[in-house]
Coordinates of C-alpha atoms in Angstrom, one line a residue:
Chain A
X1 CA -5.6 -26.3 20.2
X2 CA -1.9 -26.0 20.8
X3 CA 0.1 -23.2 19.3
X4 CA 2.1 -25.7 17.2
X5 CA -1.0 -27.3 15.8
X6 CA -2.3 -23.8 15.1
X7 CA 0.9 -22.9 13.2
X8 CA 0.8 -26.1 11.3
X9 CA -2.8 -25.4 10.3
X10 CA -1.9 -21.9 9.2
X11 CA 1.0 -23.1 7.2
X12 CA -1.1 -25.7 5.5
X13 CA -3.7 -23.1 4.6
X14 CA -1.1 -20.7 3.4
X15 CA 0.1 -23.3 0.9
X16 CA -3.3 -23.3 -0.7
X17 CA -3.4 -19.5 -0.8
X18 CA 0.0 -19.4 -2.4
X19 CA -0.9 -22.0 -4.9
X20 CA -3.9 -19.9 -5.9
X21 CA -1.7 -16.8 -6.2
X22 CA 0.8 -18.7 -8.3
X23 CA -2.1 -19.9 -10.6
X24 CA -3.3 -16.4 -11.0
X25 CA 0.0 -14.7 -11.7
X26 CA 1.2 -17.6 -13.9
X27 CA -1.9 -17.5 -16.0
X28 CA -1.7 -13.7 -16.3
X29 CA 1.9 -14.0 -17.4
X30 CA 1.0 -16.4 -20.2
X31 CA -2.1 -14.8 -21.6
X32 CA -0.8 -11.3 -21.9
X33 CA -0.1 -10.1 -25.4
X34 CA 3.4 -10.9 -26.7
X35 CA 5.1 -14.2 -27.1
X36 CA 7.4 -14.9 -24.2
X37 CA 9.9 -16.6 -26.6
X38 CA 9.9 -13.6 -28.9
X39 CA 10.4 -11.4 -25.9
X40 CA 13.3 -13.5 -24.7
X41 CA 15.1 -13.5 -28.0
X42 CA 14.3 -10.0 -29.2
X43 CA 12.7 -8.7 -32.4
X44 CA 15.7 -9.6 -34.6
X45 CA 15.8 -13.4 -33.9
X46 CA 14.8 -15.7 -36.7
X47 CA 11.5 -17.4 -36.6
X48 CA 13.0 -20.9 -36.3
X49 CA 14.9 -19.9 -33.1
X50 CA 11.7 -18.6 -31.6
X51 CA 9.9 -21.8 -32.5
X52 CA 12.6 -23.8 -30.9
X53 CA 12.5 -21.8 -27.7
X54 CA 8.7 -22.1 -27.7
X55 CA 9.1 -25.9 -27.8
X56 CA 11.7 -25.8 -25.1
X57 CA 9.6 -23.6 -22.8
X58 CA 6.5 -25.8 -23.4
X59 CA 4.7 -22.8 -24.7
X60 CA 2.8 -24.9 -27.2
X61 CA 1.2 -27.0 -24.6
X62 CA -2.2 -26.1 -23.1
X63 CA -2.1 -23.7 -20.2
X64 CA -2.9 -26.1 -17.4
X65 CA -0.1 -28.4 -18.6
X66 CA 2.3 -25.4 -18.7
X67 CA 1.3 -24.5 -15.1
X68 CA 1.9 -28.0 -13.8
X69 CA 5.3 -28.1 -15.5
X70 CA 6.2 -24.7 -14.0
X71 CA 5.0 -25.8 -10.6
X72 CA 7.0 -29.0 -10.6
X73 CA 10.1 -27.1 -11.6
X74 CA 9.4 -24.4 -9.1
X75 CA 9.1 -27.0 -6.3
X76 CA 12.5 -28.3 -7.3
X77 CA 13.9 -24.8 -7.1
X78 CA 14.0 -24.1 -10.8
X79 CA 12.1 -20.9 -11.6
X80 CA 13.1 -20.7 -15.2
X81 CA 15.6 -18.4 -16.8
X82 CA 15.6 -14.6 -16.5
X83 CA 15.4 -12.9 -19.9
X84 CA 17.4 -9.9 -18.9
X85 CA 20.1 -11.4 -16.6
X86 CA 20.3 -14.6 -18.7
X87 CA 20.7 -16.5 -15.5
X88 CA 18.4 -18.9 -13.6
X89 CA 15.8 -16.8 -11.7
X90 CA 16.4 -18.8 -8.6
X91 CA 20.0 -17.9 -8.6
X92 CA 19.2 -14.2 -9.1
X93 CA 16.7 -14.4 -6.2
X94 CA 19.3 -16.0 -3.9
X95 CA 21.8 -13.3 -4.9
X96 CA 19.5 -10.4 -4.4
X97 CA 17.1 -11.4 -1.6
X98 CA 19.5 -11.1 1.4
X99 CA 20.3 -7.4 0.6
X100 CA 16.5 -6.6 0.6
X101 CA 15.9 -8.7 3.7
X102 CA 18.7 -6.8 5.4
X103 CA 17.2 -3.5 4.5
X104 CA 13.6 -4.4 5.5
X105 CA 14.9 -5.8 8.8
X106 CA 17.0 -2.7 9.4
X107 CA 13.9 -0.5 8.8
X108 CA 12.0 -2.7 11.2
X109 CA 14.7 -2.4 13.8
X110 CA 14.5 1.4 13.4
X111 CA 10.7 1.7 13.2
X112 CA 9.3 -0.5 15.8
X113 CA 11.1 1.0 18.9
X114 CA 10.5 4.5 17.5
X115 CA 6.9 3.8 17.0
X116 CA 6.5 2.3 20.5
X117 CA 8.3 5.3 22.0
X118 CA 6.3 7.9 20.1
X119 CA 3.0 6.2 20.4
X120 CA 3.4 5.4 24.1
X121 CA 4.4 8.9 25.0
X122 CA 1.7 10.5 22.9
X123 CA -0.9 8.2 24.4
X124 CA 0.2 8.7 27.9
X125 CA 0.0 12.5 27.5
X126 CA -3.0 12.7 25.3
X127 CA -3.8 16.2 23.9
X128 CA -0.4 17.6 25.0
X129 CA 1.7 19.6 22.6
X130 CA 3.8 16.5 21.9
X131 CA 0.7 14.5 21.3
X132 CA -0.6 17.0 18.8
X133 CA 2.7 17.0 17.0
X134 CA 2.6 13.2 16.8
X135 CA -0.9 13.3 15.5
X136 CA 0.0 15.7 12.7
X137 CA 3.1 13.6 12.0
X138 CA 1.1 10.4 11.8
X139 CA -1.3 11.9 9.4
X140 CA 1.4 13.2 7.2
X141 CA 3.5 10.0 7.5
X142 CA 0.6 7.9 6.3
X143 CA -0.5 10.2 3.6
X144 CA 2.9 10.8 1.8
X145 CA 3.8 7.9 -0.5
X146 CA 7.2 6.3 -0.1
X147 CA 8.6 7.6 -3.3
X148 CA 7.9 11.1 -2.3
X149 CA 9.9 10.6 0.9
X150 CA 12.7 9.1 -1.2
X151 CA 12.7 12.0 -3.6
X152 CA 12.7 14.5 -0.7
X153 CA 15.5 12.6 1.0
X154 CA 17.6 12.7 -2.2
X155 CA 17.0 16.4 -2.4
X156 CA 17.8 17.2 1.2
X157 CA 20.7 14.8 1.8
X158 CA 22.0 14.5 -1.7
X159 CA 22.3 18.1 -2.5
X160 CA 21.6 20.4 0.4
X161 CA 23.1 18.7 3.4
X162 CA 25.5 16.0 2.3
X163 CA 25.9 14.1 5.5
X164 CA 24.6 10.7 4.4
X165 CA 25.3 8.8 1.3
X166 CA 22.3 8.3 -1.0
X167 CA 23.3 5.7 -3.5
X168 CA 24.3 2.0 -3.3
X169 CA 25.6 0.0 -0.4
X170 CA 29.2 1.1 0.0
X171 CA 31.3 4.2 -0.6
X172 CA 33.8 4.2 -3.4
X173 CA 37.2 3.2 -2.1
X174 CA 36.0 0.8 0.5
X175 CA 36.6 -2.8 -0.4
X176 CA 33.6 -5.1 -0.4
X177 CA 33.7 -7.7 2.4
X178 CA 33.6 -11.3 1.1
X179 CA 30.1 -12.4 0.5
X180 CA 28.9 -15.1 2.9
X181 CA 25.3 -14.3 3.9
X182 CA 24.6 -11.7 1.3
X183 CA 23.7 -9.3 4.0
X184 CA 26.6 -6.9 3.9
X185 CA 26.5 -5.7 7.4
X186 CA 26.8 -9.2 8.7
X187 CA 29.4 -10.1 6.1
X188 CA 31.4 -7.1 7.2
X189 CA 31.2 -8.1 10.8
X190 CA 32.1 -11.7 10.0
X191 CA 35.2 -10.5 8.1
X192 CA 36.0 -8.1 11.0
X193 CA 35.8 -5.2 8.6
X194 CA 34.6 -2.4 10.9
X195 CA 35.1 0.4 8.3
X196 CA 32.8 -1.4 5.8
X197 CA 30.2 -2.1 8.5
X198 CA 29.9 1.5 9.5
X199 CA 29.9 2.7 6.0
X200 CA 27.3 0.2 5.0
X201 CA 25.1 1.2 8.0
X202 CA 25.3 4.8 6.8
X203 CA 24.2 3.8 3.4
X204 CA 21.2 2.0 4.9
X205 CA 19.9 4.8 7.0
X206 CA 18.1 6.9 4.3
X207 CA 16.4 4.1 2.4
X208 CA 15.4 2.4 5.6
X209 CA 14.0 5.7 7.0
X210 CA 12.0 6.4 3.9
X211 CA 10.7 2.9 4.0
X212 CA 9.6 3.2 7.6
X213 CA 8.1 6.7 7.9
X214 CA 4.7 5.3 7.0
X215 CA 5.1 2.4 9.3
X216 CA 6.2 4.5 12.3
X217 CA 3.3 6.8 11.7
X218 CA 0.7 4.1 11.5
X219 CA 2.0 1.9 14.3
X220 CA 2.5 4.9 16.6
X221 CA -1.1 6.0 15.9
X222 CA -2.5 2.6 16.7
X223 CA -0.5 2.3 19.9
X224 CA -1.6 5.8 21.0
X225 CA -5.2 4.9 20.4
X226 CA -4.8 1.7 22.3
X227 CA -3.2 3.3 25.3
X228 CA -5.9 6.1 25.4
X229 CA -8.6 3.4 25.4
X230 CA -6.9 1.2 27.9
X231 CA -6.2 4.1 30.3
X232 CA -10.0 4.3 30.8
X233 CA -10.2 0.6 31.8
X234 CA -11.1 -0.1 35.4
X235 CA -8.0 -2.2 36.2
X236 CA -5.7 0.7 35.2
X237 CA -7.7 3.2 37.2
X238 CA -7.5 0.7 40.1
X239 CA -3.8 0.2 39.7
X240 CA -3.2 4.0 39.7
X241 CA -5.4 4.5 42.7
X242 CA -3.5 1.8 44.6
X243 CA -0.5 4.0 44.2
X244 CA 1.4 1.7 42.0
X245 CA 4.3 3.7 40.4
X246 CA 3.3 5.2 37.1
X247 CA 6.2 3.6 35.3
X248 CA 5.2 0.2 36.5
X249 CA 1.6 0.7 35.5
X250 CA 2.7 1.8 32.1
X251 CA 5.2 -1.0 31.5
X252 CA 3.4 -3.9 33.0
X253 CA -0.3 -3.3 32.7
X254 CA -0.8 -0.7 30.0
X255 CA 1.8 -1.3 27.3
X256 CA 1.2 -5.0 26.6
X257 CA -2.5 -5.0 25.9
X258 CA -2.1 -1.8 24.0
X259 CA 0.5 -3.3 21.7
X260 CA -1.9 -5.9 20.3
X261 CA -3.5 -3.8 17.6
X262 CA -0.1 -2.4 16.6
X263 CA 1.5 -5.9 16.4
X264 CA -1.4 -7.2 14.4
X265 CA -0.8 -4.8 11.6
X266 CA 3.0 -5.3 11.7
X267 CA 2.8 -8.2 9.3
X268 CA 0.9 -6.0 6.9
X269 CA 3.4 -3.2 7.4
X270 CA 6.4 -5.5 6.9
X271 CA 4.8 -6.8 3.8
X272 CA 4.2 -3.3 2.5
X273 CA 7.8 -2.4 3.2
X274 CA 8.6 -5.4 1.1
X275 CA 6.5 -3.8 -1.6
X276 CA 8.0 -0.4 -0.8
X277 CA 11.4 -1.9 -1.3
X278 CA 10.6 -2.3 -5.0
X279 CA 10.4 1.5 -5.2
X280 CA 13.0 2.4 -2.6
X281 CA 15.7 0.1 -3.9
X282 CA 15.2 1.4 -7.4
X283 CA 15.5 5.0 -6.3
X284 CA 18.4 4.5 -3.9
X285 CA 20.1 2.0 -6.3
X286 CA 20.2 -0.7 -3.6
X287 CA 21.2 -4.0 -5.3
X288 CA 18.4 -6.0 -3.7
X289 CA 15.5 -8.1 -4.6
X290 CA 13.1 -5.1 -4.9
X291 CA 15.3 -3.5 -7.5
X292 CA 15.6 -6.8 -9.3
X293 CA 11.9 -7.3 -9.3
X294 CA 11.2 -3.7 -10.5
X295 CA 13.8 -4.2 -13.3
X296 CA 12.2 -7.5 -14.3
X297 CA 8.8 -5.8 -14.4
X298 CA 9.9 -2.9 -16.5
X299 CA 11.5 -5.3 -18.9
X300 CA 8.6 -7.8 -19.0
X301 CA 10.9 -10.6 -17.8
X302 CA 8.0 -13.0 -17.2
X303 CA 9.7 -15.7 -15.2
X304 CA 11.3 -13.2 -12.9
X305 CA 8.0 -11.3 -12.4
X306 CA 6.2 -14.5 -11.5
X307 CA 9.0 -15.5 -9.1
X308 CA 9.2 -12.1 -7.4
X309 CA 5.5 -12.1 -6.8
X310 CA 5.7 -15.6 -5.3
X311 CA 8.7 -14.8 -3.1
X312 CA 6.9 -11.7 -1.7
X313 CA 3.8 -13.8 -1.1
X314 CA 5.8 -16.5 0.8
X315 CA 7.5 -13.9 2.9
X316 CA 4.1 -12.3 3.7
X317 CA 2.5 -15.6 4.6
X318 CA 5.3 -16.5 7.0
X319 CA 5.3 -13.1 8.7
X320 CA 1.5 -13.3 9.1
X321 CA 1.9 -16.5 11.0
X322 CA 4.8 -15.1 13.1
X323 CA 2.7 -12.1 14.1
X324 CA -0.2 -14.4 15.1
X325 CA 2.3 -16.2 17.4
X326 CA 3.5 -12.9 18.9
X327 CA -0.1 -11.8 19.5
X328 CA -0.9 -15.1 21.3
X329 CA 2.1 -14.3 23.5
X330 CA 0.9 -10.8 24.2
X331 CA -2.8 -11.7 24.8
X332 CA -3.1 -14.3 27.5
X333 CA -6.8 -14.6 26.7
X334 CA -5.9 -16.4 23.4
X335 CA -3.6 -18.8 25.3
X336 CA -6.3 -19.5 27.9
X337 CA -8.9 -20.2 25.3
X338 CA -6.4 -22.6 23.6
X339 CA -6.0 -24.5 26.8
X340 CA -9.7 -24.6 27.4
X341 CA -10.5 -26.0 24.0
Chain B
X1 CA -37.6 31.0 -4.8
X2 CA -37.5 28.1 -2.5
X3 CA -34.2 27.5 -0.7
X4 CA -32.7 24.1 -0.7
X5 CA -33.3 23.8 3.0
X6 CA -37.0 24.0 2.6
X7 CA -37.0 20.9 0.3
X8 CA -36.1 18.8 3.3
X9 CA -38.5 18.0 6.1
X10 CA -38.0 19.4 9.6
X11 CA -36.5 16.2 10.9
X12 CA -34.0 15.9 8.1
X13 CA -32.9 19.4 8.5
X14 CA -32.5 18.9 12.2
X15 CA -30.3 15.7 11.7
X16 CA -28.3 17.4 9.0
X17 CA -27.6 20.3 11.3
X18 CA -26.7 17.9 14.2
X19 CA -24.4 15.9 11.9
X20 CA -22.7 19.0 10.6
X21 CA -22.1 20.2 14.1
X22 CA -20.6 16.8 15.1
X23 CA -18.4 16.8 12.0
X24 CA -17.3 20.4 12.4
X25 CA -16.1 20.0 16.0
X26 CA -13.0 18.3 14.7
X27 CA -10.9 21.0 13.0
X28 CA -8.9 18.3 11.1
X29 CA -12.1 17.1 9.4
X30 CA -12.8 20.6 8.2
X31 CA -9.3 20.9 6.9
X32 CA -9.8 17.7 5.1
X33 CA -13.1 18.8 3.6
X34 CA -11.7 22.1 2.4
X35 CA -8.7 20.4 0.8
X36 CA -10.8 17.8 -0.9
X37 CA -13.3 20.5 -2.2
X38 CA -10.4 22.6 -3.5
X39 CA -8.8 19.7 -5.2
X40 CA -12.0 18.5 -6.7
X41 CA -12.8 22.0 -7.9
X42 CA -9.4 22.3 -9.6
X43 CA -9.8 18.9 -11.1
X44 CA -13.2 19.6 -12.6
X45 CA -12.5 23.1 -13.9
X46 CA -8.8 22.7 -14.7
X47 CA -9.3 23.6 -18.4
X48 CA -10.8 26.9 -17.5
X49 CA -8.9 27.9 -14.4
X50 CA -5.5 26.7 -15.2
X51 CA -3.3 29.7 -16.1
X52 CA -1.8 27.9 -19.1
X53 CA -4.3 25.3 -20.3
X54 CA -2.0 24.4 -23.2
X55 CA 0.5 22.9 -20.7
X56 CA -1.8 19.9 -20.6
X57 CA -0.1 18.0 -23.5
X58 CA 2.6 18.2 -26.0
X59 CA 3.4 21.8 -25.8
X60 CA 6.8 23.2 -26.3
X61 CA 8.0 26.7 -25.6
X62 CA 11.7 26.8 -25.0
X63 CA 11.7 30.5 -24.2
X64 CA 9.8 29.6 -21.0
X65 CA 11.7 26.4 -20.3
X66 CA 12.9 25.4 -16.8
X67 CA 12.0 28.7 -15.2
X68 CA 12.1 28.8 -11.4
X69 CA 8.9 29.7 -9.5
X70 CA 7.9 33.4 -10.1
X71 CA 4.7 35.4 -10.1
X72 CA 4.1 34.4 -13.7
X73 CA 4.7 30.7 -13.0
X74 CA 4.0 30.1 -9.3
X75 CA 5.4 26.6 -9.4
X76 CA 7.9 27.1 -12.2
X77 CA 8.0 25.5 -15.6
X78 CA 9.3 22.2 -16.8
X79 CA 12.0 21.6 -19.4
X80 CA 9.5 22.0 -22.3
X81 CA 8.3 25.3 -20.9
X82 CA 5.0 24.0 -19.6
X83 CA 3.6 25.6 -16.5
X84 CA 3.9 23.2 -13.6
X85 CA 0.9 24.7 -11.7
X86 CA -1.4 24.1 -14.7
X87 CA -0.1 20.6 -15.0
X88 CA -0.7 19.9 -11.4
X89 CA -4.3 21.0 -11.8
X90 CA -4.7 18.6 -14.7
X91 CA -2.9 16.0 -12.7
X92 CA -5.6 16.2 -10.0
X93 CA -8.0 15.5 -12.7
X94 CA -6.3 12.2 -13.7
X95 CA -5.7 11.1 -10.2
X96 CA -9.2 11.8 -9.0
X97 CA -10.7 10.3 -12.2
X98 CA -8.6 7.2 -11.5
X99 CA -9.8 6.9 -7.9
X100 CA -13.4 7.5 -8.9
X101 CA -13.3 4.9 -11.7
X102 CA -11.5 2.3 -9.5
X103 CA -13.9 2.7 -6.6
X104 CA -16.9 2.7 -9.0
X105 CA -15.8 -0.7 -10.2
X106 CA -14.5 -2.2 -7.0
X107 CA -17.1 -1.1 -4.4
X108 CA -20.2 -2.6 -6.1
X109 CA -18.5 -5.8 -7.2
X110 CA -16.7 -6.5 -4.0
X111 CA -19.8 -5.7 -1.9
X112 CA -21.9 -7.9 -4.1
X113 CA -19.6 -10.9 -3.7
X114 CA -19.2 -10.4 0.0
X115 CA -22.9 -10.1 0.4
X116 CA -23.5 -13.4 -1.5
X117 CA -20.8 -15.2 0.4
X118 CA -22.0 -13.9 3.7
X119 CA -25.6 -14.8 3.0
X120 CA -24.7 -18.3 2.0
X121 CA -22.5 -18.5 5.0
X122 CA -21.0 -22.0 5.4
X123 CA -21.9 -23.3 1.9
X124 CA -19.6 -23.9 -1.0
X125 CA -20.4 -20.4 -2.4
X126 CA -18.9 -18.9 0.7
X127 CA -15.8 -21.1 0.5
X128 CA -15.2 -20.3 -3.2
X129 CA -15.6 -16.6 -3.0
X130 CA -13.8 -16.1 0.3
X131 CA -10.8 -18.3 -0.7
X132 CA -10.4 -16.3 -3.9
X133 CA -10.5 -13.2 -1.7
X134 CA -7.7 -14.6 0.4
X135 CA -5.5 -15.2 -2.6
X136 CA -5.6 -11.5 -3.5
X137 CA -4.9 -10.4 0.0
X138 CA -2.0 -12.8 0.3
X139 CA 0.5 -10.3 -1.1
X140 CA 1.0 -6.6 -0.7
X141 CA -1.2 -4.8 -3.2
X142 CA 1.6 -2.6 -4.5
X143 CA 3.6 -5.7 -5.6
X144 CA 0.7 -7.3 -7.3
X145 CA -0.3 -4.0 -8.9
X146 CA 3.2 -3.5 -10.2
X147 CA 3.3 -7.1 -11.6
X148 CA -0.1 -6.8 -13.3
X149 CA 0.7 -3.5 -14.8
X150 CA 4.0 -4.7 -16.0
X151 CA 2.5 -7.8 -17.7
X152 CA -0.2 -5.6 -19.4
X153 CA 1.0 -2.7 -21.5
X154 CA 1.6 0.3 -19.2
X155 CA -1.1 2.9 -19.5
X156 CA -3.5 4.8 -17.3
X157 CA -6.4 2.4 -18.2
X158 CA -4.4 -0.7 -17.4
X159 CA -3.2 0.6 -14.1
X160 CA -6.8 1.3 -13.2
X161 CA -7.6 -2.3 -14.2
X162 CA -4.7 -3.6 -12.1
X163 CA -5.7 -1.7 -9.0
X164 CA -9.3 -2.7 -9.3
X165 CA -8.4 -6.3 -9.7
X166 CA -6.8 -6.4 -6.3
X167 CA -8.9 -3.9 -4.5
X168 CA -12.3 -5.6 -4.5
X169 CA -11.4 -8.3 -1.9
X170 CA -11.3 -5.6 0.8
X171 CA -14.9 -4.8 0.1
X172 CA -16.0 -8.4 -0.1
X173 CA -14.3 -9.1 3.1
X174 CA -16.0 -6.2 4.8
X175 CA -19.4 -6.9 3.3
X176 CA -18.9 -10.6 4.2
X177 CA -18.2 -9.9 7.9
X178 CA -21.1 -7.5 8.1
X179 CA -23.5 -9.8 6.3
X180 CA -22.7 -12.9 8.3
X181 CA -23.5 -11.1 11.5
X182 CA -26.7 -9.3 10.2
X183 CA -27.8 -12.6 8.7
X184 CA -28.8 -14.0 12.1
X185 CA -30.9 -11.0 13.1
X186 CA -34.6 -11.5 13.6
X187 CA -35.7 -9.3 10.7
X188 CA -33.7 -11.4 8.3
X189 CA -35.1 -14.6 9.7
X190 CA -38.6 -13.2 9.5
X191 CA -38.1 -12.3 5.9
X192 CA -36.9 -15.8 5.2
X193 CA -39.9 -17.3 7.0
X194 CA -42.3 -15.3 4.8
X195 CA -40.5 -16.9 1.9
X196 CA -38.9 -13.7 0.5
X197 CA -36.6 -14.1 -2.4
X198 CA -32.9 -14.4 -1.4
X199 CA -32.0 -11.5 -3.6
X200 CA -34.7 -9.4 -1.9
X201 CA -33.3 -10.3 1.5
X202 CA -29.8 -9.5 0.4
X203 CA -30.4 -6.2 -1.2
X204 CA -33.3 -4.8 0.7
X205 CA -32.9 -6.3 4.2
X206 CA -29.2 -6.7 4.6
X207 CA -27.5 -4.3 2.3
X208 CA -28.9 -1.1 3.7
X209 CA -27.5 -2.1 7.1
X210 CA -24.0 -2.4 5.5
X211 CA -24.0 0.9 3.8
X212 CA -22.4 3.2 6.3
X213 CA -19.3 1.1 7.0
X214 CA -18.9 0.5 3.2
X215 CA -19.3 4.2 2.5
X216 CA -16.8 5.1 5.2
X217 CA -14.3 2.6 3.9
X218 CA -14.8 4.1 0.5
X219 CA -13.9 7.6 1.6
X220 CA -10.9 6.3 3.5
X221 CA -9.8 4.4 0.4
X222 CA -9.7 7.3 -2.0
X223 CA -6.4 8.4 -0.5
X224 CA -4.9 4.9 -0.7
X225 CA -6.0 4.4 -4.3
X226 CA -4.4 7.7 -5.2
X227 CA -1.3 6.7 -3.4
X228 CA -1.0 3.4 -5.2
X229 CA -2.0 4.9 -8.5
X230 CA 0.6 7.7 -8.2
X231 CA 3.3 5.1 -7.3
X232 CA 2.5 3.2 -10.4
X233 CA 2.7 6.2 -12.6
X234 CA 5.9 7.2 -10.8
X235 CA 7.7 4.0 -11.8
X236 CA 6.4 4.3 -15.3
X237 CA 3.8 1.6 -15.2
X238 CA 0.8 4.0 -15.1
X239 CA -0.2 7.0 -17.0
X240 CA 2.4 7.9 -19.6
X241 CA 3.9 11.2 -20.7
X242 CA 2.7 13.7 -21.8
X243 CA -0.3 12.9 -19.7
X244 CA 0.2 15.0 -16.5
X245 CA -0.5 12.5 -13.8
X246 CA 1.1 13.6 -10.6
X247 CA 3.2 10.5 -10.2
X248 CA 4.9 10.7 -13.5
X249 CA 5.5 14.4 -13.1
X250 CA 7.5 13.6 -10.0
X251 CA 9.4 10.9 -11.9
X252 CA 10.2 13.1 -14.8
X253 CA 11.2 16.0 -12.6
X254 CA 13.4 13.9 -10.3
X255 CA 15.8 13.5 -13.3
X256 CA 16.6 17.2 -13.0
X257 CA 16.5 17.2 -9.3
X258 CA 19.3 19.3 -7.8
X259 CA 19.0 22.4 -10.0
X260 CA 15.3 22.2 -11.1
X261 CA 13.9 21.1 -7.8
X262 CA 10.5 22.7 -8.4
X263 CA 9.7 20.2 -11.1
X264 CA 9.6 17.5 -8.5
X265 CA 8.8 19.1 -5.2
X266 CA 5.5 20.8 -6.2
X267 CA 3.9 17.7 -7.8
X268 CA 5.1 15.7 -4.8
X269 CA 3.5 18.1 -2.4
X270 CA 0.4 18.0 -4.5
X271 CA 0.2 14.2 -4.1
X272 CA 0.8 14.5 -0.4
X273 CA -1.9 17.1 0.1
X274 CA -4.4 15.2 -1.9
X275 CA -4.0 12.0 0.1
X276 CA -3.8 13.9 3.3
X277 CA -7.0 15.7 2.5
X278 CA -8.9 12.5 1.7
X279 CA -7.6 10.8 4.8
X280 CA -8.7 13.6 7.1
X281 CA -12.1 13.7 5.5
X282 CA -12.4 9.9 5.7
X283 CA -11.6 10.0 9.4
X284 CA -14.1 12.7 10.0
X285 CA -16.8 10.7 8.2
X286 CA -15.8 7.6 10.2
X287 CA -16.3 9.5 13.4
X288 CA -19.5 10.9 12.2
X289 CA -21.1 7.6 11.2
X290 CA -19.6 6.0 14.4
X291 CA -18.2 3.2 12.3
X292 CA -15.7 1.2 14.4
X293 CA -12.5 -0.2 13.1
X294 CA -12.4 -0.9 9.4

């Protein structure tokens, strides 16, 4: 099977999974106590207005009919109206998603090289002092929830050692670059606004770090375990005894196979930082999709809740496929098997 | 009086001793065990050992309000004058209770579904169960838990429901993969040839062989369940004030962050230690039972 055919198959399958997810979350959003129309209009609205809105939102139809209507609209890009922002949810998503994407990507850019560096060094020098520090760090990094890191970061950097900004995207007094992509660092570069770019990066560091501590810990730990295991393999022992320079053994023979377990959980990690962004963005007041989703959830904004769940689901599915492709690249055995079949 | 040791046979005592030796060679496992035992002890006996048991609920004593850590209040007091240390002890109670309830719901049901799907491997039963499993694994559990909690009324009970609803698929997937490999072993085929009841085969022949990975996953999961549960209560979708769950203590305390840091830092550390303890213990048990990757 060719890799393209494989991707097509995975995409096709993901569609069914996402349909299932949408059915579940849609049904849940409609069977919960509370009338969506009443929630939208508030407790003071007259009954006739509520009835009218119920009719307009097809709330009097049977649930399967409502779902089909919702799905048809969603496929056309209409996710309904948000109760709180009073705007179409799809428009809200387009406004807020890029900022989150930027944050999640930035945290990935920070965390993956760091994890590789830490994991590889620790694995190469197993049981050294550095390795023990890394092990303790990885236990702590995995165990401490994101929100605890965030609260600690607020305490440390917000009050004790004010070197990094803790709120929002830009400092007061710096003009916002014109919005083009929605990702402010790119917008600032496009507009040639160096000051805004640097200031924005500074604002990203703390939220991105809090988001990635757990990821760095977990990925470094997996890489370390992979390297320790592969170091015992015959081909590595052979390579070392041939006198191939250590750096070359490390980079060419050891790192690539050891990266596989780490890469395979990267999709999961990316997705969980998408989930973590709900918490992080709320705490750091980052105007992104996570804060929007959290806000929708706390306000029982049904359409927006359903939409945020689906967007995260789509994002997750795509990244899972991407990671499978990366693993096929890293592991020639998979490619060979593909050619054979 | 007979000692507990003499109730066991010689062999059992021997294997117990050997296992303990294996377990105790890793100092981290011992640290985990001690942490977990301490936390469990505090959780169970909190009404009796907490220095200020009245701090559990709606208790106001403004003369003691917002005091920094001291000998009298080792972790300080909150804005209502409730002792933070006592509340943390009660908080362990809720967090552990939540983890125990969730796992008690999730492990049997998930295992059962995975067992059935694995036993009827390749039939429509397999397809239906495992595809439903995929749906729940198609999205990070935190987001789905947040969404479900938000749609239901936020409370401790509903947050437990939400987490359970999305946690069982991990167990059914684990039980499924174990069952579908054990299913082809000779002893299962022999039982089928004799004409044994499928339920008998599933529960008496296959299930006992799945128990140690499932048990290991369970111990490793306690930490994760507490993590997600405390996150839910942190954002206000789990246990509600005045119930002293650790997550909402952090949330409430963070409002008074710069000056009254102890209201946040101590509950936050308590969460971290709890999860760390359970993770270390789980890792120790995984090494002990020689269960590979889960």
